[in-house]
mmCIF file of C-alpha atoms in Angstrom:
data_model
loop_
_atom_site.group_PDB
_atom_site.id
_atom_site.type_symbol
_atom_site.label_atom_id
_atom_site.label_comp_id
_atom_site.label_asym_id
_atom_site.label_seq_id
_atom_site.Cartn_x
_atom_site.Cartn_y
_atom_site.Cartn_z
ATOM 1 C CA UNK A 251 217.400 68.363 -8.151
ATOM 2 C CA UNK A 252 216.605 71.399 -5.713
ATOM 3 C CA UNK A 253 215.159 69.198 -3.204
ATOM 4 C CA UNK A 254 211.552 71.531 -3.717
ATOM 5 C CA UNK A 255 208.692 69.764 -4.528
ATOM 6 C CA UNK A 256 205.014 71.068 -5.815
ATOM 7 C CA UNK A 257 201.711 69.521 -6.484
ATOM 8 C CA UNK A 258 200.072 68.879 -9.075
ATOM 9 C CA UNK A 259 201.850 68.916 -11.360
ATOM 10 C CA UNK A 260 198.703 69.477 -13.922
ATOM 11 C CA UNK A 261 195.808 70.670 -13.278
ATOM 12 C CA UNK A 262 192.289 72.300 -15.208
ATOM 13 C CA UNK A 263 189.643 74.664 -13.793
ATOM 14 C CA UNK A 264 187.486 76.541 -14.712
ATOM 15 C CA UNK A 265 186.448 80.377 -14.586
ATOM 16 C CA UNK A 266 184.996 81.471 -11.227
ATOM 17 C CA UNK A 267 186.907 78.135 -9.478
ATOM 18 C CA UNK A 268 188.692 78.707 -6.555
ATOM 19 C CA UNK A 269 192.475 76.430 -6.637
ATOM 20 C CA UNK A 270 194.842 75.074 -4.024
ATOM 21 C CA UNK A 271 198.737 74.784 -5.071
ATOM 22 C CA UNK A 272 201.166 73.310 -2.831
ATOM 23 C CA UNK A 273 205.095 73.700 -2.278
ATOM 24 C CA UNK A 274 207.380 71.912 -0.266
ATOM 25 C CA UNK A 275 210.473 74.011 0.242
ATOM 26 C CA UNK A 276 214.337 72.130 1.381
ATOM 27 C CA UNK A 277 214.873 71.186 5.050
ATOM 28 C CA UNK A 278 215.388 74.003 6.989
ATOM 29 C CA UNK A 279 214.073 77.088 4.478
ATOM 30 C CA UNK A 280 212.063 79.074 6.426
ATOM 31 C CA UNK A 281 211.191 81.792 3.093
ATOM 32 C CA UNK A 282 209.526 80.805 0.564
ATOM 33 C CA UNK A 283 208.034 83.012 -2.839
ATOM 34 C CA UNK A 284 205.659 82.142 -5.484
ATOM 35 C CA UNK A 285 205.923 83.247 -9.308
ATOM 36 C CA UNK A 286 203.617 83.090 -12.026
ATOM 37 C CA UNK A 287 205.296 82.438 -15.260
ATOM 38 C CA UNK A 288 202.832 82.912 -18.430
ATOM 39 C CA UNK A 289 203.476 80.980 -21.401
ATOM 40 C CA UNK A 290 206.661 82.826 -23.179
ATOM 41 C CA UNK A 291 207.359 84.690 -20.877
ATOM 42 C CA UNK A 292 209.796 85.270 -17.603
ATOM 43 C CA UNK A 293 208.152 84.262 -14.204
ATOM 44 C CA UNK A 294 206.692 86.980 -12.518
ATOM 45 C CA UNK A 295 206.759 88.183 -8.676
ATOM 46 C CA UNK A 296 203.328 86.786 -6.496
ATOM 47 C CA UNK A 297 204.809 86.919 -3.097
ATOM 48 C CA UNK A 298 207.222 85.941 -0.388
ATOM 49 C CA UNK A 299 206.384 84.542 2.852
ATOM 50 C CA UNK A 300 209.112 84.514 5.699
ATOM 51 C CA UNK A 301 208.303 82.375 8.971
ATOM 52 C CA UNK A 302 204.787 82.316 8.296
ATOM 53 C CA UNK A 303 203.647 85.884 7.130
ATOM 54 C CA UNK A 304 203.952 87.744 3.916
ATOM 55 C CA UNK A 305 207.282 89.173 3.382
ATOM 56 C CA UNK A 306 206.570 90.966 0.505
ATOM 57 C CA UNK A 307 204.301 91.173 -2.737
ATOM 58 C CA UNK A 308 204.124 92.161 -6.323
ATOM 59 C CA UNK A 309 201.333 93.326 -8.696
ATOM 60 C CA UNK A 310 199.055 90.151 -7.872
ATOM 61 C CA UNK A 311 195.104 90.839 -6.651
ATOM 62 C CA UNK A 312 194.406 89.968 -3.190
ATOM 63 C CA UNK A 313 192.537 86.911 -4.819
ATOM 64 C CA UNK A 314 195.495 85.561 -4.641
ATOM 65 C CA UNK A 315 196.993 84.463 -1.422
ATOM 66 C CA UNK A 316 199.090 81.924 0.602
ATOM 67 C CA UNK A 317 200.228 80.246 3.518
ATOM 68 C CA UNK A 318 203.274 78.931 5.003
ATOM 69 C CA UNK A 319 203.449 76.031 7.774
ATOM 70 C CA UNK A 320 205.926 75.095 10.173
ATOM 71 C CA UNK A 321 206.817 71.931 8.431
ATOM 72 C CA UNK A 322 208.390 73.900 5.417
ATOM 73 C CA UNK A 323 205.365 73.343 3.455
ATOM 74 C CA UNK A 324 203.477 76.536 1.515
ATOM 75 C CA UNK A 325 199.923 76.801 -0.500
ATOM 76 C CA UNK A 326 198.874 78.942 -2.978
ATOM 77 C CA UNK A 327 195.465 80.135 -3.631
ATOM 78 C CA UNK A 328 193.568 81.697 -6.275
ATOM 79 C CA UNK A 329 190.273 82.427 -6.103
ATOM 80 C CA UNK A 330 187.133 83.308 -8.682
ATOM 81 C CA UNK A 331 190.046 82.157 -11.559
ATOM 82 C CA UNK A 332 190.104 83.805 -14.238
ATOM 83 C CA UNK A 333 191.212 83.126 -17.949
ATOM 84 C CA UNK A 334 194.619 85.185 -17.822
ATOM 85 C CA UNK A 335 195.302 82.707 -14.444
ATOM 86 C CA UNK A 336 196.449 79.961 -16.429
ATOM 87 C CA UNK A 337 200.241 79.814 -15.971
ATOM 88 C CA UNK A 338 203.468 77.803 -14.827
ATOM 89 C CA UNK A 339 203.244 78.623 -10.785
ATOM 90 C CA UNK A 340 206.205 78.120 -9.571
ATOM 91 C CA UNK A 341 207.803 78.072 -6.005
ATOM 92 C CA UNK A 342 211.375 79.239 -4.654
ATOM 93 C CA UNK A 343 212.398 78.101 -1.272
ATOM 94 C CA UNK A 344 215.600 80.009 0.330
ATOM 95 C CA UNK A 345 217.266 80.527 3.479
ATOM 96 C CA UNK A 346 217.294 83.880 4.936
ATOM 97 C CA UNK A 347 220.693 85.817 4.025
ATOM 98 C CA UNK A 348 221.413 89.025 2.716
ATOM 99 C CA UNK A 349 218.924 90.586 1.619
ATOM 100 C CA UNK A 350 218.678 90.243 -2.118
ATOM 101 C CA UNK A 351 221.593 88.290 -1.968
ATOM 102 C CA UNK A 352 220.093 84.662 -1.045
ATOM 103 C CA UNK A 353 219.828 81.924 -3.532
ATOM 104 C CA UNK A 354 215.797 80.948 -4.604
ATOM 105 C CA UNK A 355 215.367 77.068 -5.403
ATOM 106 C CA UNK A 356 212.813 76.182 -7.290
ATOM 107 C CA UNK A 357 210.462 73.439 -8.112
ATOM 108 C CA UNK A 358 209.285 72.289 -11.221
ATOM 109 C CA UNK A 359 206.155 74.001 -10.803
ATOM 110 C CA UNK A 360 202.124 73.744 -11.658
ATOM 111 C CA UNK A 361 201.084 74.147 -14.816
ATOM 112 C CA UNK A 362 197.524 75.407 -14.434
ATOM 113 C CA UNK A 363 194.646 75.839 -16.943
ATOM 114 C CA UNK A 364 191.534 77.773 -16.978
ATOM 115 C CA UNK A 365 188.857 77.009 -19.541
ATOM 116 C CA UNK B 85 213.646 101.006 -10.182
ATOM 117 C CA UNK B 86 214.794 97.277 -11.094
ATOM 118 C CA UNK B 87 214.877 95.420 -14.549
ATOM 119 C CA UNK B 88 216.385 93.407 -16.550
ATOM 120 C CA UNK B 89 216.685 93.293 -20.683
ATOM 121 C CA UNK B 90 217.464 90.223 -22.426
ATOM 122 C CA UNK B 91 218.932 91.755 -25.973
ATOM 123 C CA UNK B 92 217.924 88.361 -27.768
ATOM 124 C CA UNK B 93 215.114 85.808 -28.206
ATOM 125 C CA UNK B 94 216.476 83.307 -29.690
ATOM 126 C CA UNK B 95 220.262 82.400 -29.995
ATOM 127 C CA UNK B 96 220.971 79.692 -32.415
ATOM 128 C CA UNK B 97 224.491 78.082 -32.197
ATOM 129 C CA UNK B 98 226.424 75.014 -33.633
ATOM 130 C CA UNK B 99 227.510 72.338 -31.259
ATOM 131 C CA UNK B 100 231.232 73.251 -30.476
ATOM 132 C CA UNK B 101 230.939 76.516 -31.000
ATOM 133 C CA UNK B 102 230.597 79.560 -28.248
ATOM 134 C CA UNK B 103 228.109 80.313 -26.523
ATOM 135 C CA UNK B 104 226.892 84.411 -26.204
ATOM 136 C CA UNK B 105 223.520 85.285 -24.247
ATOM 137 C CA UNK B 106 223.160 89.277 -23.620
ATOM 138 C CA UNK B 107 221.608 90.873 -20.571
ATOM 139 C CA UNK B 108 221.582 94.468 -19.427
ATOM 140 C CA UNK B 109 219.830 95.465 -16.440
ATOM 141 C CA UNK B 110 219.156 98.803 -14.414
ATOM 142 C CA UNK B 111 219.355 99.391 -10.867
ATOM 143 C CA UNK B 112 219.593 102.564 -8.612
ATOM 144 C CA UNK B 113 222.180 100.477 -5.997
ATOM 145 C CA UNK B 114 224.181 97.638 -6.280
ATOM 146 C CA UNK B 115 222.312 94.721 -7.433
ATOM 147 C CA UNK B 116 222.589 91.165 -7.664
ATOM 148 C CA UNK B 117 222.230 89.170 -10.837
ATOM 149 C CA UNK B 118 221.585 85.832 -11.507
ATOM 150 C CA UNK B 119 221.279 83.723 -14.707
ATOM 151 C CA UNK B 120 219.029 80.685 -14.488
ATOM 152 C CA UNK B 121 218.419 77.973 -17.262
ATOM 153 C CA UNK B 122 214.627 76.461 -17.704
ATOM 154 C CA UNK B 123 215.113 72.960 -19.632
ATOM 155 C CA UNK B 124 211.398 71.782 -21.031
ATOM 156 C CA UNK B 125 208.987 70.830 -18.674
ATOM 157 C CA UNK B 126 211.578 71.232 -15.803
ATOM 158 C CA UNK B 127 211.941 73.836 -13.242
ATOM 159 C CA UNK B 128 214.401 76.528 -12.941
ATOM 160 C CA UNK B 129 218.105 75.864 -11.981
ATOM 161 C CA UNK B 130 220.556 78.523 -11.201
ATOM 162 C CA UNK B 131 223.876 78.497 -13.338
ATOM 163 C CA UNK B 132 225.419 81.428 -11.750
ATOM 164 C CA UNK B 133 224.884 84.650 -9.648
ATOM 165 C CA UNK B 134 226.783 88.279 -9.119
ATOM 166 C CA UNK B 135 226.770 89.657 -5.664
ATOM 167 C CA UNK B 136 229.158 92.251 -5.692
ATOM 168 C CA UNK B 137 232.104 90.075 -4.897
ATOM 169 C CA UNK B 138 234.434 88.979 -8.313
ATOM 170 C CA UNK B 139 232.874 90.389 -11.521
ATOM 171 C CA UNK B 140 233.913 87.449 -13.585
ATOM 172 C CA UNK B 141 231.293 84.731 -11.826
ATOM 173 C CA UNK B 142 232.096 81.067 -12.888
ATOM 174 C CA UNK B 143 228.811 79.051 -12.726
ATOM 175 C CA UNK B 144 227.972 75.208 -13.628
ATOM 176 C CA UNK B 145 228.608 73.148 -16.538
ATOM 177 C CA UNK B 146 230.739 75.514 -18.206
ATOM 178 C CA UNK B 147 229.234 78.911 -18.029
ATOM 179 C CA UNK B 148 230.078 82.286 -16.475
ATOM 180 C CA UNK B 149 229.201 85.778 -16.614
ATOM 181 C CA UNK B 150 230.792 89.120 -16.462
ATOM 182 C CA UNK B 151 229.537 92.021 -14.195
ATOM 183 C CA UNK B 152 230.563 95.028 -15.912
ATOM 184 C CA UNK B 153 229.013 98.005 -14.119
ATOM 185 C CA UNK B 154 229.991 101.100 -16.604
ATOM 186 C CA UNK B 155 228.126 98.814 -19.543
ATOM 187 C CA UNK B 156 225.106 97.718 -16.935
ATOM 188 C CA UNK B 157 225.588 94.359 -18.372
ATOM 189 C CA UNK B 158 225.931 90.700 -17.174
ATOM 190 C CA UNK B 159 226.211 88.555 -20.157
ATOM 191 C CA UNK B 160 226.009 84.884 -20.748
ATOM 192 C CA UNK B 161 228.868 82.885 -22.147
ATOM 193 C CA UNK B 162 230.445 79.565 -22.615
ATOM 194 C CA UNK B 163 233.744 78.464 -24.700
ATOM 195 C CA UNK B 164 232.001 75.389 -26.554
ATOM 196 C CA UNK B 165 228.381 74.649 -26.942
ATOM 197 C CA UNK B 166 226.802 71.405 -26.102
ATOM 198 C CA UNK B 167 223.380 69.571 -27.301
ATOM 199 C CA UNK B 168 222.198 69.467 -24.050
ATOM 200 C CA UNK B 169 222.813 73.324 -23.504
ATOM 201 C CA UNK B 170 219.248 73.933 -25.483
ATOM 202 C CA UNK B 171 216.731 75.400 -23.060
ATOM 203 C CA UNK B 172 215.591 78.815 -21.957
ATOM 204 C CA UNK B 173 217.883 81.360 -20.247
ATOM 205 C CA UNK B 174 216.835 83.755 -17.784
ATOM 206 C CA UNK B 175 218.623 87.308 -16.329
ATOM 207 C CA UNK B 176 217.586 87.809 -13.216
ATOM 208 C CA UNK B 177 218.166 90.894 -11.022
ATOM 209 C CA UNK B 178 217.499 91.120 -7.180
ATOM 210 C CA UNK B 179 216.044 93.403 -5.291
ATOM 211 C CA UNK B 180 217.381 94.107 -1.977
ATOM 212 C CA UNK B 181 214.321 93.947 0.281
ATOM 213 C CA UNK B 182 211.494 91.050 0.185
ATOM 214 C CA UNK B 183 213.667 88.614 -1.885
ATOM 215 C CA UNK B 184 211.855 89.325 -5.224
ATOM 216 C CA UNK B 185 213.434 88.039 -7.999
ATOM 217 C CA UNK B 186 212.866 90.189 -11.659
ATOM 218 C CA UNK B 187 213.221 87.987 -14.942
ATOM 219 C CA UNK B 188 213.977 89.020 -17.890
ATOM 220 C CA UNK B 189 211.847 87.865 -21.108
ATOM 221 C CA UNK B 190 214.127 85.049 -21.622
ATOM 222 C CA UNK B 191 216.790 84.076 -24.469
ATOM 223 C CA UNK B 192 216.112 80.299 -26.051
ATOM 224 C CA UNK B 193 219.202 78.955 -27.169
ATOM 225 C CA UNK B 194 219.173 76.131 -29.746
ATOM 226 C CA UNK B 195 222.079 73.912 -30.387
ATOM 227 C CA UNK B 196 222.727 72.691 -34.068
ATOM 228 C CA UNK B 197 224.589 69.546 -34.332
#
């Protein structure tokens, strides 16, 4: 176990929706980054957030956005969903290090479906 | 630019047998690499990762990895194949600012007993 957790761990919407996702990174990991991984496929880059601001995004809309607390816990949200959002989200927590060079634990993730 | 190509699907191997999961990748610096394993319904766990120290990287339960720099590769192996080595593999290459990970497609391995 990573010591990461996320809820739900299901959940359905539907187009137009707006969804909540929720992380809770290890004890003392102050970065955490959010992938979308679509079925078949390898997880894909939403964002990083380092001591409470973004830290770096990929190729995501700004629909999609977080938040990171003090307490080590992180949210995801995606707004007016769309069909091609339904995906394994999945969150990495990590300790500052060298860049690039820092190990990304991950939780078990959200499996998310539109209808 | 950063990415990562997984050279196989699907892997199918008997029980006992060795293990061989292929992964080139391209970078314009010195990257790190990473293999992770995906078991159903579970999250991601890391087996092993490159960062420019020892290019022969030992990992867990049996697996390790060779950097090899002229060949841009950083494949998979393991001497002896178990049933509960069937899941999805993932290459993974760093990039060096921002902590975003790059996956490859992914290589399934099945285990025959």
């Amino acid at each position: 176990e990573t010591g990461v957790t996320q809820s739900p761990t299901h959940l359905i919407k539907t187009r137009g929706q707006q969804v909540t996702l929720r992380c809770s990174s290890q004890s003392g990991h102050n970065t955490v980054s959010w992938y979308q991984q679509a079925l078949g496929q390898g997880p894909q880059f939403i964002f990083q957030y380092y001591r409470e601001e973004e830290n770096g995004r990929g190729n995501f809309p700004p629909r999609f956005s977080g938040l990171q607390f003090p307490n080590y816990s992180s949210e995801l949200n995606v707004n007016a969903l769309e069909l091609d959002d339904s995906a394994l989200y999945l969150c990495a927590s990590s300790l500052p290090g060298l860049a690039g060079k820092e190990t990304q634990y991950f939780g078990p993730g959200t499996r998310l479906l539109v209808l | 630019a950063q990415s990562v190509t997984q050279l196989d699907s699907h892997v199918s191997v008997s029980e006992g047998t060795p293990v061989l999961l292929r992964c080139n990748y391209s970078s314009s610096y010195s990257p790190s690499l990473f293999w992770y394993v995906q078991h159903p319904n579970k999250g991601l766990q890391l087996l092993l990762k490159y960062t420019s120290a020892a290019t022969l990287v030992k990992g867990i339960n049996g697996f390790e990895a060779e950097f090899k720099k002229s060949e841009t590769s950083f494949h998979l192996t393991k001497p002896s194949a178990h049933m509960s080595d069937a899941a999805e593999y993932f290459c993974v290459v760093s990039r060096n600012q921002g902590g975003k990970l790059i996956f490859g497609q992914g290589t399934e391995l099945s285990v025959k007993p």
